[in-house]
XYZ file of N, CA and C in Angstrom:
372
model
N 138.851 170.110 78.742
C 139.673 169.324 79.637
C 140.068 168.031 78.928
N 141.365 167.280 79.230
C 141.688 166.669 78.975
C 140.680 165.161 78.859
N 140.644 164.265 78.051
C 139.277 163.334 77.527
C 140.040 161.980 78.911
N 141.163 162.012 78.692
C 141.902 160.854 79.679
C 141.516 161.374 81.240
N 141.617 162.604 81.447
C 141.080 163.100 82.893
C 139.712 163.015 82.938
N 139.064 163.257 82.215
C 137.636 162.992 82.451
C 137.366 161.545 82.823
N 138.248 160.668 82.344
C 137.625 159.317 82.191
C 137.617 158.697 83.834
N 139.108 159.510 84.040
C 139.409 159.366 85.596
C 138.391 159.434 86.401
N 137.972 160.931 86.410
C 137.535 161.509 87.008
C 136.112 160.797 87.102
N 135.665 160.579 86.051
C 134.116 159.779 86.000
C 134.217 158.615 86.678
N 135.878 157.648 86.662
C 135.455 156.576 87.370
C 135.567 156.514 88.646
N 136.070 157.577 89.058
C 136.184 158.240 90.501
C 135.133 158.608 91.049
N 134.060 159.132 90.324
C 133.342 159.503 90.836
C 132.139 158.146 90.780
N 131.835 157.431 89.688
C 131.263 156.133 89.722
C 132.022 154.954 90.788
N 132.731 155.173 90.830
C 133.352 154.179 92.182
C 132.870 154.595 93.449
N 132.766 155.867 93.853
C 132.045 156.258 95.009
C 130.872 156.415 95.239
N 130.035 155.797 94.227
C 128.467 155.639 94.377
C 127.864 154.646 95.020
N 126.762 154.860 95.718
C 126.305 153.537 96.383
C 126.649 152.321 95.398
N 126.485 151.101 96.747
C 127.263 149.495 95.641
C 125.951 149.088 94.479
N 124.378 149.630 95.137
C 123.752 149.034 93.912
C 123.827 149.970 93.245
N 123.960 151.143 92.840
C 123.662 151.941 91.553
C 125.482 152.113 90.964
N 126.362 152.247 91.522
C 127.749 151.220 90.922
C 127.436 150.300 90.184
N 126.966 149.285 90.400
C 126.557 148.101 89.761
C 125.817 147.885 88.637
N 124.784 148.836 88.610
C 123.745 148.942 87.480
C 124.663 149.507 86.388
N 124.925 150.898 86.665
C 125.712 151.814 85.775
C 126.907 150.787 85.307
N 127.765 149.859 86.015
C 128.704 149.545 85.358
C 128.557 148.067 84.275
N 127.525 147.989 84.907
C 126.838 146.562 84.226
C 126.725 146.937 82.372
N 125.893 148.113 82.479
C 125.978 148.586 81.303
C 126.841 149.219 80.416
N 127.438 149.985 81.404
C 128.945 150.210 80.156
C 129.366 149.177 80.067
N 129.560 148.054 80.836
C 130.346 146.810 80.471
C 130.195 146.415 78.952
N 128.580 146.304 79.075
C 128.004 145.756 77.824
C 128.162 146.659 76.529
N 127.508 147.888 77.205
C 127.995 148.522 76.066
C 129.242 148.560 75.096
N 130.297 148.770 76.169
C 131.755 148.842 75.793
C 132.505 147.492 75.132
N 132.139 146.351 75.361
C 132.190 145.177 74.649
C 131.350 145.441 73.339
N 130.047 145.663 72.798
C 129.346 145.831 71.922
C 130.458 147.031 71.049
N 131.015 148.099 71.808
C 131.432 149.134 70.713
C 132.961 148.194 70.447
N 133.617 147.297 71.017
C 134.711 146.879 70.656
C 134.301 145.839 69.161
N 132.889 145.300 69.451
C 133.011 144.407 68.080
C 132.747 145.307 67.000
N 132.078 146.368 67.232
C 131.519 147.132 65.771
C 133.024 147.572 65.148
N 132.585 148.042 63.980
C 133.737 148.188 62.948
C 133.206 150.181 62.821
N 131.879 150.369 63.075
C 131.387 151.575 62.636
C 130.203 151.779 63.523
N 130.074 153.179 63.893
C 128.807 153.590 63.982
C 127.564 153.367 64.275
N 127.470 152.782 62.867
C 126.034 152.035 62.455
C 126.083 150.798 62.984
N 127.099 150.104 63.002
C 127.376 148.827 63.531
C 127.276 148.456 64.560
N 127.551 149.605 65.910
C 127.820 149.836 67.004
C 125.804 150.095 67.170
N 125.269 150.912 66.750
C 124.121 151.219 66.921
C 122.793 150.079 66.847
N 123.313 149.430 65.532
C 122.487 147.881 65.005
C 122.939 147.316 66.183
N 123.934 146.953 66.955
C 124.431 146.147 68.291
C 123.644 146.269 69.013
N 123.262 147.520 69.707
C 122.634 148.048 70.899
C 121.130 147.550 70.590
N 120.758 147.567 69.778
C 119.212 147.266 68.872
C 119.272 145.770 69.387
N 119.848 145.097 68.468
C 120.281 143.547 69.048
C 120.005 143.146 70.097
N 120.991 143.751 71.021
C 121.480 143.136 72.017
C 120.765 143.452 73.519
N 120.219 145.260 73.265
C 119.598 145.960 73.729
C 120.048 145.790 75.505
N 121.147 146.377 75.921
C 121.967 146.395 77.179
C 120.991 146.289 78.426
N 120.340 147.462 77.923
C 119.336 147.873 79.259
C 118.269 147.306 79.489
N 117.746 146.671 78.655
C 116.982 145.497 79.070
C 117.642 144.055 79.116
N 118.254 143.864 79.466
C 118.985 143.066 79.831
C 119.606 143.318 80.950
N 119.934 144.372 81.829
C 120.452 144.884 83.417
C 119.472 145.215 83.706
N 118.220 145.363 82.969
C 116.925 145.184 83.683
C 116.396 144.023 84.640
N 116.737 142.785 83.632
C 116.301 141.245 83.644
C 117.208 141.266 85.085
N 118.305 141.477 84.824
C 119.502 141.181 85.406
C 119.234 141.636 87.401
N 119.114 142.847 87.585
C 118.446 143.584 88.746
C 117.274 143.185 88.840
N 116.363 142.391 88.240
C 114.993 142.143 88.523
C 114.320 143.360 88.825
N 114.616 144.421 87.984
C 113.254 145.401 87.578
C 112.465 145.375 85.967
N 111.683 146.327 86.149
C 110.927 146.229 84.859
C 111.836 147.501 84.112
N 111.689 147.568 82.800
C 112.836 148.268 82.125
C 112.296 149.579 82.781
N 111.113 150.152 82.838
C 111.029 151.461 83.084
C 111.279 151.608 84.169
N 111.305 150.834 85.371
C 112.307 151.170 86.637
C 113.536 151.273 86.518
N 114.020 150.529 85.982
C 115.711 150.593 85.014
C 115.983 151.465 84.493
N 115.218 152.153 83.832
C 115.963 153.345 83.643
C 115.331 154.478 83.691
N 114.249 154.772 84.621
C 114.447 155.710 85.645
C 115.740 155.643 87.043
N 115.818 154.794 87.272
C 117.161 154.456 88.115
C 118.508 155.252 87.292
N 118.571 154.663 86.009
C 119.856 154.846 85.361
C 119.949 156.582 85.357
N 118.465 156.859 84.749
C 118.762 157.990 84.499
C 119.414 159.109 85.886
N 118.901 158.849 86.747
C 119.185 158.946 88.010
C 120.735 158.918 88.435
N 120.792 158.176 88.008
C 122.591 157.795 88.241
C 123.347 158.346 87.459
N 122.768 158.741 86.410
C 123.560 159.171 85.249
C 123.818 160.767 85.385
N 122.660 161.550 86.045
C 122.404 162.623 85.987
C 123.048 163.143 87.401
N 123.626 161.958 88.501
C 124.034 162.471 89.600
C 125.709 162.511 89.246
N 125.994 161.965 88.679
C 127.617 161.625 88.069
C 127.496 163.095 87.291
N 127.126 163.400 86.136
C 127.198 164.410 85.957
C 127.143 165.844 86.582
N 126.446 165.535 87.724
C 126.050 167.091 88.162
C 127.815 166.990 89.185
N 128.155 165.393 89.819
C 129.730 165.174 90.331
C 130.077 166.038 89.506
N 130.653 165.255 88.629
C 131.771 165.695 87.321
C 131.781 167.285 87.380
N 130.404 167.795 86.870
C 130.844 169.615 87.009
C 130.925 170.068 87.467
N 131.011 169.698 89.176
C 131.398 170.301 90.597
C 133.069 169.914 90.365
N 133.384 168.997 90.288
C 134.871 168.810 90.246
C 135.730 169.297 88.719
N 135.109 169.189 88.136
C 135.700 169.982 87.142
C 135.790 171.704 87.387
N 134.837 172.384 87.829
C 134.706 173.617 88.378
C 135.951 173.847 89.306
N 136.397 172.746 90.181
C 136.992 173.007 91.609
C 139.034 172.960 90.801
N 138.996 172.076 89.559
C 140.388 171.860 89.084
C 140.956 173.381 88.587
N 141.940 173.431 89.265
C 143.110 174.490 88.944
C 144.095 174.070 88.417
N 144.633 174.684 87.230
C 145.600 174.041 86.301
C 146.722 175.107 86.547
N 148.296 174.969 87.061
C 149.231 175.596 87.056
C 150.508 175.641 86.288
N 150.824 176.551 85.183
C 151.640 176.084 84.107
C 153.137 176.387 84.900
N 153.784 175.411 84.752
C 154.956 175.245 85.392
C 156.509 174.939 84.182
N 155.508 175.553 82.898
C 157.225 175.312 82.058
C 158.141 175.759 82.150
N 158.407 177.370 82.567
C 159.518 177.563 82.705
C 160.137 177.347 84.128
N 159.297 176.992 84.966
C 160.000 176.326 86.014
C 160.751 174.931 85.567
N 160.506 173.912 85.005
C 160.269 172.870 84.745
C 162.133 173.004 83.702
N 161.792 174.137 82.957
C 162.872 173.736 81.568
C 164.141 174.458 82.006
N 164.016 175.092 83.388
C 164.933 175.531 84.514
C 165.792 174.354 85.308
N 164.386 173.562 85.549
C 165.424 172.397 86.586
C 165.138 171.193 85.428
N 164.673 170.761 84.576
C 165.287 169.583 84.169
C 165.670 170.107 82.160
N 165.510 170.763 81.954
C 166.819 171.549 80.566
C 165.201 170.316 79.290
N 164.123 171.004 79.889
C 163.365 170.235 79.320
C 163.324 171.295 77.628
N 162.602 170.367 76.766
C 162.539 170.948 75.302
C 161.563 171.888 75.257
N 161.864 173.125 74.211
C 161.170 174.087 74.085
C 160.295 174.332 74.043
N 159.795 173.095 72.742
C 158.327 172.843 72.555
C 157.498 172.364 73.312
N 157.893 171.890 74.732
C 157.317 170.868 75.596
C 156.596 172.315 76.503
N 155.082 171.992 77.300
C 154.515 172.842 78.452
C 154.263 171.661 79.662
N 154.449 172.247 80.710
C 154.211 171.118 81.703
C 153.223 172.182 82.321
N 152.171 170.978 83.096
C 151.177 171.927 84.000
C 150.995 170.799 85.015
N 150.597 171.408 86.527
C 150.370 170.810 87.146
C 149.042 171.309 88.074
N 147.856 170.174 87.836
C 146.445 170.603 88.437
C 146.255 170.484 89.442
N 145.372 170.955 90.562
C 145.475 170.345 91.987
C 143.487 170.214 91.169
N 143.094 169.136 91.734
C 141.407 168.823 92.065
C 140.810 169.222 92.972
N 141.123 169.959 93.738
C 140.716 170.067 95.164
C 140.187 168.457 96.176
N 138.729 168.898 96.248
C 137.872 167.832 97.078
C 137.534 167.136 96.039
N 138.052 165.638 95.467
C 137.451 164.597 94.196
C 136.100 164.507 94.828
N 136.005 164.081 96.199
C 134.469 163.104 96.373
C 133.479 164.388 96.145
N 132.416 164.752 95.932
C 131.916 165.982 96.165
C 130.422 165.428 96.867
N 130.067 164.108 96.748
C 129.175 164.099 97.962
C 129.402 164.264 99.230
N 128.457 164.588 100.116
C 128.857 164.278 101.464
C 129.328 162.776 101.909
């Protein structure tokens, strides 16, 4: 599946999570995602996390101890995922090019598709 739909889709599904575990989870990509913008590499990105060490720091931050932190995270992390492959399961992709190069004289090389998601939220 497309890497730009996933991203959607993940923040779709992290937006509809309770407000404190929203919060935790985004606290840390925050950090994270700032940390991977300064690295130049990899290793750089990895020595960062060492450094800077995110999760103990949204530990401090939530006033838990790190191993409540991320038993929490993991928690959160593992419920987004189990989202994600319910809604990824539910997406139907419909190729619509030659409809498409019918009504707008679109280029040969071009495919158009159009997905329906069904139900995005998949909690109750």
């Amino acid at each position: 599946m497309n890497e730009n739909l996933m991203e959607i889709l993940t923040r779709e599904i992290v937006n509809s999570l309770p407000r404190e575990e929203r919060e935790m989870y985004q606290y840390v990509i925050r950090m994270e995602d700032e940390l991977a913008q300064q690295a130049a590499t990899s290793e750089e990105f990895m020595s960062l996390l060492i450094q800077n060490a995110p999760h103990q720091q949204a530990a401090n931050h939530f006033q838990l101890t790190y191993g409540q932190f991320m038993v929490k995270m993991r928690g959160i992390e593992k419920d987004i995922h189990e989202q994600l492959d319910m809604v990824i399961d539910q997406v139907q992709w419909f190729d619509y090019t030659n409809m498409m190069r019918k009504e707008a004289a679109a280029p040969k090389n071009m495919k158009f598709f159009y997905f329906d998601m069904g139900r995005l939220h998949t909690k109750p």
